[in-house]
Each structure stands twice: as structure tokens, then as C-alpha cells.
């Protein structure tokens, strides 16, 4: 399986993301500069965390206007897995692939620590290796992670099982304790916590590893069916 | 040339942690009658004459300058030298 890790000016979790799929999962991966990207040959798109364009205007807003966005939308439309973590999630919101918006954390502090997440939907291509309602430890690192959407959207997210992760103890004020959501089709996931920072027990936790394994398992099954 | 003054404000009902912090600070400076503070953005955009100027500015705001999920915008257009 071939992963593209998109690098914007100001991305800073790109190498961690690359390490998770290349070294830990043992799959093919490229760090792809946002300007020179041709995403046609990739099986999955990973949007890493960081501060693209210095978070100018709104987090993710400027990145969401770059040329590569059309290709990411195309990959999403084709059903390829698209994962946005932290700033990657903010970009997915700003480009409209996921509903809602990010506000500054309720207490205005940048927070960087482990949080306990609850796997609300384990029947997705990103979470199939987890148990339903399983509690996992994944670190967060954000200042603008306070997820907001109106009540109507929240109802739709719940009705369609699009809420994938919630916080056990809401750290930032997100509506519905939301930590991660996916699109209706189930192939675009955005989450504020960093699974790529929790792929080795030696470095604290490896609960994030199964997210990447889920993507791979799903892809192998799809691939076997198509072959 | 036109000078467009754009005000971007948070929608009613959207939590404004920054505004809340400013409000608390004003109150701690003993402005005890401060009821609420909302922080927004102000931008000046200079545009050359074009047809449908207003609809162009609306598009700019909807596409990039404001996030319609959480923000509203208003603007005025002035002549600029």
C-alpha cells in the first residue's frame, strides 16, 4: 500500500506520520510537497499536523485554498482513505470535506498531553482493529481544537455514526466531546489527537498503531476483492 | 480603486473564549458594567474597479475571508485614491 503524506509550509508532524506508515507499518510512503504533488498513484492520503501558513486567518484556511486541494477532494470522492490529524483535520474542515469548524480551546491554552479517547464507531476503515467503546490513550497537541457545529449537524453526525472518537474528559470544549469525525461515506477521517505519536510502546503508548493497521487491512481486503 | 472595509464577527451562539478572557480582564480593571465582549476581525481590501463588485466581495468572504460555519461578515465600499 502506498501512502502520501502531504507537506505544507508549516507542517511539523509530517515525519512522525511518515514514520508511522513507513517504519512501523512497513508500507510504502512519500513525503509529498504540496506544490509538486500528483496524487493519482497513492492509495491513501495523510494530512499531518502542524501550523500550515502559520495558522494565518484561521487554522487550515490558507492551506485549504492550495492547488493540491482539488486532488485531495478527487481522492476522497474516489473512496480512497483520507486522514487528517490536528492541522490536517482543520484543513479538512476548511475545505469542506468534513462539516463544522474549529474554535480556540475553551481555556485558550495550547495543550499537549495524553487524552483518553473512546472509540465510538469501530466499524470504519480507520478503526476496525479497535473494539466498540474501547478506551485508548492518544496524545493531543493543539490550541484550536474546540470542535464546533450547529445542533442540526451534530444530530446528523450522530444519526449517521460519523462521530468516530470522543474524549473521555473533554479538554477543549468541543461540542459532544468530539475528538474525531468522518464523512458520511466513511473514507475521510479528521481527528485532533495524534495517533502517529502513539505507535511504539517504547515511547509511551502504541494505541495509535491500530488506526494505521486498520487502513492497511481494509485496503488489502479491497485489493484482494478487486484482483 | 475601491477600499473595502470588512468586519468579520462570530455568529451569535458561538462560544468566544478570547472575548470571554478580554471581558474578564475588563472586569478585573473594575469596569463592572461590562456585560459581554466578542472579538472579531477587521480587514481592508483594495480592489480595482470591476463589474459585480459586491458579488465578488461576497464570494471572497464565503470562500476564504470568513468561515460561514462560525462567522458572519459585513462590509462597506469606499472610493480610494
mmCIF file of C-alpha atoms in Angstrom:
data_model
loop_
_atom_site.group_PDB
_atom_site.id
_atom_site.type_symbol
_atom_site.label_atom_id
_atom_site.label_comp_id
_atom_site.label_asym_id
_atom_site.label_seq_id
_atom_site.Cartn_x
_atom_site.Cartn_y
_atom_site.Cartn_z
ATOM 1 C CA UNK A 1 0.000 0.000 0.000
ATOM 2 C CA UNK A 2 1.272 3.453 -0.892
ATOM 3 C CA UNK A 3 0.685 6.432 1.399
ATOM 4 C CA UNK A 4 1.118 10.122 0.547
ATOM 5 C CA UNK A 5 1.971 12.386 3.466
ATOM 6 C CA UNK A 6 1.194 15.916 2.282
ATOM 7 C CA UNK A 7 3.672 18.561 3.438
ATOM 8 C CA UNK A 8 2.529 22.182 3.574
ATOM 9 C CA UNK A 9 4.719 25.106 4.590
ATOM 10 C CA UNK A 10 4.436 24.927 8.368
ATOM 11 C CA UNK A 11 3.547 21.231 8.680
ATOM 12 C CA UNK A 12 5.554 19.770 11.542
ATOM 13 C CA UNK A 13 4.153 16.290 12.195
ATOM 14 C CA UNK A 14 4.831 15.071 8.668
ATOM 15 C CA UNK A 15 7.850 12.983 9.637
ATOM 16 C CA UNK A 16 6.030 11.338 12.527
ATOM 17 C CA UNK A 17 3.223 10.422 10.138
ATOM 18 C CA UNK A 18 5.732 9.102 7.619
ATOM 19 C CA UNK A 19 7.460 7.086 10.339
ATOM 20 C CA UNK A 20 4.151 5.539 11.418
ATOM 21 C CA UNK A 21 3.294 4.133 7.989
ATOM 22 C CA UNK A 22 6.762 3.588 6.544
ATOM 23 C CA UNK A 23 8.726 2.223 9.504
ATOM 24 C CA UNK A 24 6.032 0.907 11.815
ATOM 25 C CA UNK A 25 3.563 -0.397 9.260
ATOM 26 C CA UNK A 26 6.290 -1.250 6.757
ATOM 27 C CA UNK A 27 4.402 0.124 3.791
ATOM 28 C CA UNK A 28 5.431 2.477 1.010
ATOM 29 C CA UNK A 29 5.179 6.170 1.792
ATOM 30 C CA UNK A 30 6.299 9.501 0.406
ATOM 31 C CA UNK A 31 6.527 12.951 1.872
ATOM 32 C CA UNK A 32 4.793 14.938 -0.849
ATOM 33 C CA UNK A 33 5.393 18.698 -1.094
ATOM 34 C CA UNK A 34 2.039 20.376 -1.651
ATOM 35 C CA UNK A 35 3.155 22.095 -4.853
ATOM 36 C CA UNK A 36 4.596 19.226 -6.797
ATOM 37 C CA UNK A 37 2.037 16.650 -5.939
ATOM 38 C CA UNK A 38 0.493 14.139 -8.244
ATOM 39 C CA UNK A 39 -1.661 12.008 -6.002
ATOM 40 C CA UNK A 40 -3.040 9.656 -8.643
ATOM 41 C CA UNK A 41 -0.728 6.772 -7.728
ATOM 42 C CA UNK A 42 -1.339 6.831 -3.992
ATOM 43 C CA UNK A 43 -3.748 4.561 -2.138
ATOM 44 C CA UNK A 44 -4.251 6.829 0.862
ATOM 45 C CA UNK A 45 -3.722 10.499 1.689
ATOM 46 C CA UNK A 46 -2.452 11.621 5.097
ATOM 47 C CA UNK A 47 -2.683 15.272 6.138
ATOM 48 C CA UNK A 48 -0.297 15.796 9.069
ATOM 49 C CA UNK A 49 -0.426 18.240 11.949
ATOM 50 C CA UNK A 50 1.445 21.490 12.308
ATOM 51 C CA UNK A 51 0.778 25.121 11.626
ATOM 52 C CA UNK A 52 0.340 25.413 7.881
ATOM 53 C CA UNK A 53 0.867 29.040 6.824
ATOM 54 C CA UNK A 54 1.354 29.969 10.470
ATOM 55 C CA UNK A 55 -2.358 29.472 11.149
ATOM 56 C CA UNK A 56 -2.907 32.841 9.442
ATOM 57 C CA UNK A 57 -6.548 33.912 9.080
ATOM 58 C CA UNK A 58 -7.876 30.657 10.597
ATOM 59 C CA UNK A 59 -6.112 27.333 11.193
ATOM 60 C CA UNK A 60 -6.047 25.440 7.913
ATOM 61 C CA UNK A 61 -7.810 28.173 5.924
ATOM 62 C CA UNK A 62 -4.923 29.132 3.653
ATOM 63 C CA UNK A 63 -3.820 25.533 3.024
ATOM 64 C CA UNK A 64 -7.411 24.778 2.028
ATOM 65 C CA UNK A 65 -7.016 27.119 -0.959
ATOM 66 C CA UNK A 66 -3.880 25.470 -2.423
ATOM 67 C CA UNK A 67 -3.893 23.678 -5.762
ATOM 68 C CA UNK A 68 -3.455 20.263 -4.182
ATOM 69 C CA UNK A 69 -6.875 20.535 -2.548
ATOM 70 C CA UNK A 70 -8.636 19.607 -5.784
ATOM 71 C CA UNK A 71 -6.594 16.398 -5.911
ATOM 72 C CA UNK A 72 -7.361 15.572 -2.295
ATOM 73 C CA UNK A 73 -11.071 16.072 -2.977
ATOM 74 C CA UNK A 74 -10.768 13.831 -6.005
ATOM 75 C CA UNK A 75 -9.093 11.083 -3.967
ATOM 76 C CA UNK A 76 -11.807 11.420 -1.324
ATOM 77 C CA UNK A 77 -14.515 11.207 -3.975
ATOM 78 C CA UNK A 78 -12.875 8.082 -5.384
ATOM 79 C CA UNK A 79 -13.233 6.468 -1.956
ATOM 80 C CA UNK A 80 -9.555 6.469 -1.004
ATOM 81 C CA UNK A 81 -8.827 6.791 2.712
ATOM 82 C CA UNK A 82 -8.053 10.397 3.657
ATOM 83 C CA UNK A 83 -6.844 11.002 7.214
ATOM 84 C CA UNK A 84 -6.348 14.489 8.618
ATOM 85 C CA UNK A 85 -4.746 14.828 12.039
ATOM 86 C CA UNK A 86 -4.801 18.071 14.033
ATOM 87 C CA UNK A 87 -3.971 20.777 11.462
ATOM 88 C CA UNK A 88 -4.894 18.154 8.856
ATOM 89 C CA UNK A 89 -8.354 17.938 10.456
ATOM 90 C CA UNK A 90 -8.614 21.737 10.416
ATOM 91 C CA UNK A 91 -7.757 21.725 6.701
ATOM 92 C CA UNK A 92 -10.436 19.067 6.004
ATOM 93 C CA UNK A 93 -12.990 21.285 7.780
ATOM 94 C CA UNK A 94 -11.897 24.407 5.924
ATOM 95 C CA UNK A 95 -12.025 22.664 2.554
ATOM 96 C CA UNK A 96 -15.487 21.367 3.357
ATOM 97 C CA UNK A 97 -14.773 17.632 3.218
ATOM 98 C CA UNK A 98 -15.986 17.424 6.813
ATOM 99 C CA UNK A 99 -18.705 19.535 8.472
ATOM 100 C CA UNK A 100 -18.120 22.042 11.275
ATOM 101 C CA UNK A 101 -15.305 24.376 12.276
ATOM 102 C CA UNK A 102 -12.579 24.752 14.893
ATOM 103 C CA UNK A 103 -12.565 27.381 17.623
ATOM 104 C CA UNK A 104 -9.779 28.195 20.087
ATOM 105 C CA UNK A 105 -9.683 25.861 23.095
ATOM 106 C CA UNK A 106 -12.201 26.880 25.718
ATOM 107 C CA UNK A 107 -9.453 27.874 28.165
ATOM 108 C CA UNK A 108 -7.318 29.467 25.426
ATOM 109 C CA UNK A 109 -4.312 27.321 26.329
ATOM 110 C CA UNK A 110 -2.246 25.269 23.952
ATOM 111 C CA UNK A 111 -2.488 21.763 25.363
ATOM 112 C CA UNK A 112 -0.017 18.954 24.834
ATOM 113 C CA UNK A 113 -0.635 15.747 26.756
ATOM 114 C CA UNK A 114 -2.254 12.308 26.585
ATOM 115 C CA UNK A 115 -6.032 12.070 26.500
ATOM 116 C CA UNK A 116 -8.259 9.053 26.884
ATOM 117 C CA UNK A 117 -10.403 8.624 23.784
ATOM 118 C CA UNK A 118 -13.478 6.457 23.385
ATOM 119 C CA UNK A 119 -13.855 4.612 20.109
ATOM 120 C CA UNK A 120 -17.486 5.448 19.283
ATOM 121 C CA UNK A 121 -17.514 3.732 15.923
ATOM 122 C CA UNK A 122 -15.285 0.702 15.395
ATOM 123 C CA UNK A 123 -16.972 -0.220 12.147
ATOM 124 C CA UNK A 124 -14.879 2.045 9.913
ATOM 125 C CA UNK A 125 -11.857 1.562 7.682
ATOM 126 C CA UNK A 126 -9.871 3.549 10.263
ATOM 127 C CA UNK A 127 -10.989 1.847 13.466
ATOM 128 C CA UNK A 128 -11.854 -1.753 12.641
ATOM 129 C CA UNK A 129 -8.942 -3.010 14.774
ATOM 130 C CA UNK A 130 -10.427 -1.397 17.884
ATOM 131 C CA UNK A 131 -13.339 -2.567 19.992
ATOM 132 C CA UNK A 132 -16.572 -0.599 20.193
ATOM 133 C CA UNK A 133 -16.339 1.828 23.148
ATOM 134 C CA UNK A 134 -12.721 0.849 23.733
ATOM 135 C CA UNK A 135 -10.710 3.424 25.669
ATOM 136 C CA UNK A 136 -7.387 4.342 24.122
ATOM 137 C CA UNK A 137 -4.582 6.720 25.058
ATOM 138 C CA UNK A 138 -3.613 9.186 22.330
ATOM 139 C CA UNK A 139 -1.771 12.495 22.776
ATOM 140 C CA UNK A 140 -3.231 15.853 21.812
ATOM 141 C CA UNK A 141 -1.251 18.989 20.911
ATOM 142 C CA UNK A 142 -3.389 21.915 19.854
ATOM 143 C CA UNK A 143 -4.575 25.439 20.583
ATOM 144 C CA UNK A 144 -7.553 25.413 18.205
ATOM 145 C CA UNK A 145 -9.166 22.050 18.894
ATOM 146 C CA UNK A 146 -12.553 23.156 20.122
ATOM 147 C CA UNK A 147 -14.804 21.495 17.561
ATOM 148 C CA UNK A 148 -17.979 23.385 16.762
ATOM 149 C CA UNK A 149 -21.027 22.607 14.647
ATOM 150 C CA UNK A 150 -24.690 23.580 14.903
ATOM 151 C CA UNK A 151 -27.258 21.299 16.524
ATOM 152 C CA UNK A 152 -28.646 20.098 13.230
ATOM 153 C CA UNK A 153 -25.171 18.992 12.073
ATOM 154 C CA UNK A 154 -24.473 17.342 15.420
ATOM 155 C CA UNK A 155 -27.709 15.364 15.078
ATOM 156 C CA UNK A 156 -26.725 14.258 11.589
ATOM 157 C CA UNK A 157 -23.260 13.226 12.757
ATOM 158 C CA UNK A 158 -24.860 11.121 15.485
ATOM 159 C CA UNK A 159 -27.562 9.637 13.267
ATOM 160 C CA UNK A 160 -25.025 8.584 10.635
ATOM 161 C CA UNK A 161 -22.463 7.239 13.140
ATOM 162 C CA UNK A 162 -19.951 9.784 11.872
ATOM 163 C CA UNK A 163 -18.549 10.501 15.319
ATOM 164 C CA UNK A 164 -15.566 8.171 15.476
ATOM 165 C CA UNK A 165 -13.733 9.312 18.627
ATOM 166 C CA UNK A 166 -14.845 11.265 21.682
ATOM 167 C CA UNK A 167 -12.842 12.493 24.665
ATOM 168 C CA UNK A 168 -13.443 10.730 27.943
ATOM 169 C CA UNK A 169 -12.698 14.047 29.701
ATOM 170 C CA UNK A 170 -13.346 16.913 27.299
ATOM 171 C CA UNK A 171 -10.140 19.023 27.339
ATOM 172 C CA UNK A 172 -11.045 21.837 24.940
ATOM 173 C CA UNK A 173 -14.811 22.479 24.926
ATOM 174 C CA UNK A 174 -15.653 20.542 21.747
ATOM 175 C CA UNK A 175 -19.390 20.005 21.224
ATOM 176 C CA UNK A 176 -20.441 16.465 22.045
ATOM 177 C CA UNK A 177 -16.901 15.776 23.379
ATOM 178 C CA UNK A 178 -15.942 15.216 19.754
ATOM 179 C CA UNK A 179 -12.326 14.269 19.069
ATOM 180 C CA UNK A 180 -12.743 12.853 15.562
ATOM 181 C CA UNK A 181 -15.400 12.637 12.849
ATOM 182 C CA UNK A 182 -15.675 11.117 9.412
ATOM 183 C CA UNK A 183 -17.657 11.942 6.293
ATOM 184 C CA UNK A 184 -20.894 10.138 5.527
ATOM 185 C CA UNK A 185 -19.211 7.803 3.094
ATOM 186 C CA UNK A 186 -16.720 6.784 5.797
ATOM 187 C CA UNK A 187 -13.449 7.305 3.935
ATOM 188 C CA UNK A 188 -12.447 10.740 5.262
ATOM 189 C CA UNK A 189 -11.483 10.944 8.945
ATOM 190 C CA UNK A 190 -10.440 14.088 10.790
ATOM 191 C CA UNK A 191 -9.198 13.964 14.381
ATOM 192 C CA UNK A 192 -7.406 16.374 16.717
ATOM 193 C CA UNK A 193 -5.443 13.730 18.711
ATOM 194 C CA UNK A 194 -2.253 12.379 17.150
ATOM 195 C CA UNK A 195 -2.317 8.604 16.537
ATOM 196 C CA UNK A 196 1.027 8.858 14.733
ATOM 197 C CA UNK A 197 2.626 9.900 18.031
ATOM 198 C CA UNK A 198 1.461 6.713 19.726
ATOM 199 C CA UNK A 199 2.760 3.881 17.569
ATOM 200 C CA UNK A 200 5.509 2.467 19.806
ATOM 201 C CA UNK A 201 5.098 1.210 23.356
ATOM 202 C CA UNK A 202 8.724 2.166 23.956
ATOM 203 C CA UNK A 203 7.763 5.816 23.504
ATOM 204 C CA UNK A 204 4.776 5.700 25.823
ATOM 205 C CA UNK A 205 1.794 4.174 24.061
ATOM 206 C CA UNK A 206 1.037 2.249 20.894
ATOM 207 C CA UNK A 207 -2.739 2.674 20.837
ATOM 208 C CA UNK A 208 -2.477 4.771 17.666
ATOM 209 C CA UNK A 209 -0.857 1.983 15.733
ATOM 210 C CA UNK A 210 -4.071 0.064 15.141
ATOM 211 C CA UNK A 211 -5.561 3.028 13.287
ATOM 212 C CA UNK A 212 -2.924 2.669 10.591
ATOM 213 C CA UNK A 213 -3.231 -1.122 10.678
ATOM 214 C CA UNK A 214 -6.975 -0.752 10.134
ATOM 215 C CA UNK A 215 -6.394 1.296 6.978
ATOM 216 C CA UNK A 216 -3.981 -1.337 5.703
ATOM 217 C CA UNK A 217 -6.258 -4.281 6.495
ATOM 218 C CA UNK A 218 -9.140 -2.558 4.760
ATOM 219 C CA UNK A 219 -7.035 -1.808 1.711
ATOM 220 C CA UNK A 220 -5.776 -5.400 1.490
ATOM 221 C CA UNK A 221 -9.320 -6.717 1.579
ATOM 222 C CA UNK A 222 -10.452 -4.276 -1.098
ATOM 223 C CA UNK A 223 -7.399 -5.115 -3.143
ATOM 224 C CA UNK A 224 -7.985 -8.873 -2.875
ATOM 225 C CA UNK A 225 -11.580 -8.437 -3.995
ATOM 226 C CA UNK A 226 -10.573 -6.315 -6.974
ATOM 227 C CA UNK A 227 -7.708 -8.568 -8.030
ATOM 228 C CA UNK B 1 -9.812 51.878 -6.892
ATOM 229 C CA UNK B 2 -12.056 50.799 -4.059
ATOM 230 C CA UNK B 3 -11.265 50.309 -0.433
ATOM 231 C CA UNK B 4 -13.418 47.598 1.090
ATOM 232 C CA UNK B 5 -13.700 47.550 4.865
ATOM 233 C CA UNK B 6 -14.713 44.082 6.011
ATOM 234 C CA UNK B 7 -15.827 43.207 9.517
ATOM 235 C CA UNK B 8 -15.911 39.529 10.470
ATOM 236 C CA UNK B 9 -17.722 38.595 13.643
ATOM 237 C CA UNK B 10 -18.517 35.353 15.398
ATOM 238 C CA UNK B 11 -22.091 34.202 14.966
ATOM 239 C CA UNK B 12 -24.418 34.527 17.883
ATOM 240 C CA UNK B 13 -24.286 31.381 19.988
ATOM 241 C CA UNK B 14 -20.709 30.543 19.004
ATOM 242 C CA UNK B 15 -18.503 30.475 22.061
ATOM 243 C CA UNK B 16 -15.784 33.144 22.030
ATOM 244 C CA UNK B 17 -13.065 32.154 24.531
ATOM 245 C CA UNK B 18 -10.960 35.153 23.536
ATOM 246 C CA UNK B 19 -13.828 37.579 24.058
ATOM 247 C CA UNK B 20 -14.511 35.954 27.414
ATOM 248 C CA UNK B 21 -10.886 36.464 28.506
ATOM 249 C CA UNK B 22 -10.997 40.126 27.442
ATOM 250 C CA UNK B 23 -14.286 40.557 29.288
ATOM 251 C CA UNK B 24 -12.777 39.097 32.460
ATOM 252 C CA UNK B 25 -9.788 41.425 32.148
ATOM 253 C CA UNK B 26 -12.011 44.481 31.712
ATOM 254 C CA UNK B 27 -13.975 43.442 34.755
ATOM 255 C CA UNK B 28 -10.798 42.965 36.761
ATOM 256 C CA UNK B 29 -9.896 46.545 35.755
ATOM 257 C CA UNK B 30 -13.138 47.361 37.546
ATOM 258 C CA UNK B 31 -15.255 48.171 34.506
ATOM 259 C CA UNK B 32 -18.001 46.411 36.339
ATOM 260 C CA UNK B 33 -20.722 47.265 33.814
ATOM 261 C CA UNK B 34 -19.103 45.197 31.021
ATOM 262 C CA UNK B 35 -21.732 42.656 30.039
ATOM 263 C CA UNK B 36 -20.094 40.811 27.167
ATOM 264 C CA UNK B 37 -17.161 41.064 24.745
ATOM 265 C CA UNK B 38 -16.945 39.483 21.322
ATOM 266 C CA UNK B 39 -13.672 39.635 19.385
ATOM 267 C CA UNK B 40 -13.771 39.756 15.596
ATOM 268 C CA UNK B 41 -11.562 40.718 12.678
ATOM 269 C CA UNK B 42 -11.266 43.797 10.526
ATOM 270 C CA UNK B 43 -9.729 43.750 7.059
ATOM 271 C CA UNK B 44 -9.100 46.332 4.365
ATOM 272 C CA UNK B 45 -9.084 45.009 0.836
ATOM 273 C CA UNK B 46 -8.154 47.264 -2.075
ATOM 274 C CA UNK B 47 -9.802 46.369 -5.338
ATOM 275 C CA UNK B 48 -9.679 47.769 -8.806
ATOM 276 C CA UNK B 49 -12.931 48.603 -10.490
ATOM 277 C CA UNK B 50 -14.745 45.545 -11.764
ATOM 278 C CA UNK B 51 -18.253 44.547 -12.629
ATOM 279 C CA UNK B 52 -20.332 42.975 -9.892
ATOM 280 C CA UNK B 53 -18.002 44.219 -7.204
ATOM 281 C CA UNK B 54 -20.376 43.277 -4.413
ATOM 282 C CA UNK B 55 -20.942 39.738 -5.550
ATOM 283 C CA UNK B 56 -17.189 39.360 -5.927
ATOM 284 C CA UNK B 57 -16.629 40.501 -2.333
ATOM 285 C CA UNK B 58 -19.381 38.155 -1.147
ATOM 286 C CA UNK B 59 -17.606 35.264 -2.848
ATOM 287 C CA UNK B 60 -14.261 36.252 -1.333
ATOM 288 C CA UNK B 61 -15.821 36.281 2.116
ATOM 289 C CA UNK B 62 -17.641 32.984 1.651
ATOM 290 C CA UNK B 63 -14.654 31.184 0.125
ATOM 291 C CA UNK B 64 -11.852 32.398 2.346
ATOM 292 C CA UNK B 65 -12.106 35.517 4.470
ATOM 293 C CA UNK B 66 -14.876 34.253 6.736
ATOM 294 C CA UNK B 67 -15.883 30.742 7.755
ATOM 295 C CA UNK B 68 -19.662 30.632 7.299
ATOM 296 C CA UNK B 69 -19.982 27.873 9.912
ATOM 297 C CA UNK B 70 -18.951 30.205 12.725
ATOM 298 C CA UNK B 71 -18.669 33.718 11.318
ATOM 299 C CA UNK B 72 -20.749 36.498 9.786
ATOM 300 C CA UNK B 73 -19.386 39.354 7.744
ATOM 301 C CA UNK B 74 -20.392 42.869 6.767
ATOM 302 C CA UNK B 75 -18.558 45.356 4.602
ATOM 303 C CA UNK B 76 -18.602 48.869 3.223
ATOM 304 C CA UNK B 77 -17.083 50.035 -0.042
ATOM 305 C CA UNK B 78 -15.323 53.372 -0.283
ATOM 306 C CA UNK B 79 -13.578 55.191 -3.079
ATOM 307 C CA UNK B 80 -9.809 55.086 -2.610
ATOM 308 C CA UNK B 81 -7.327 57.351 -4.373
#
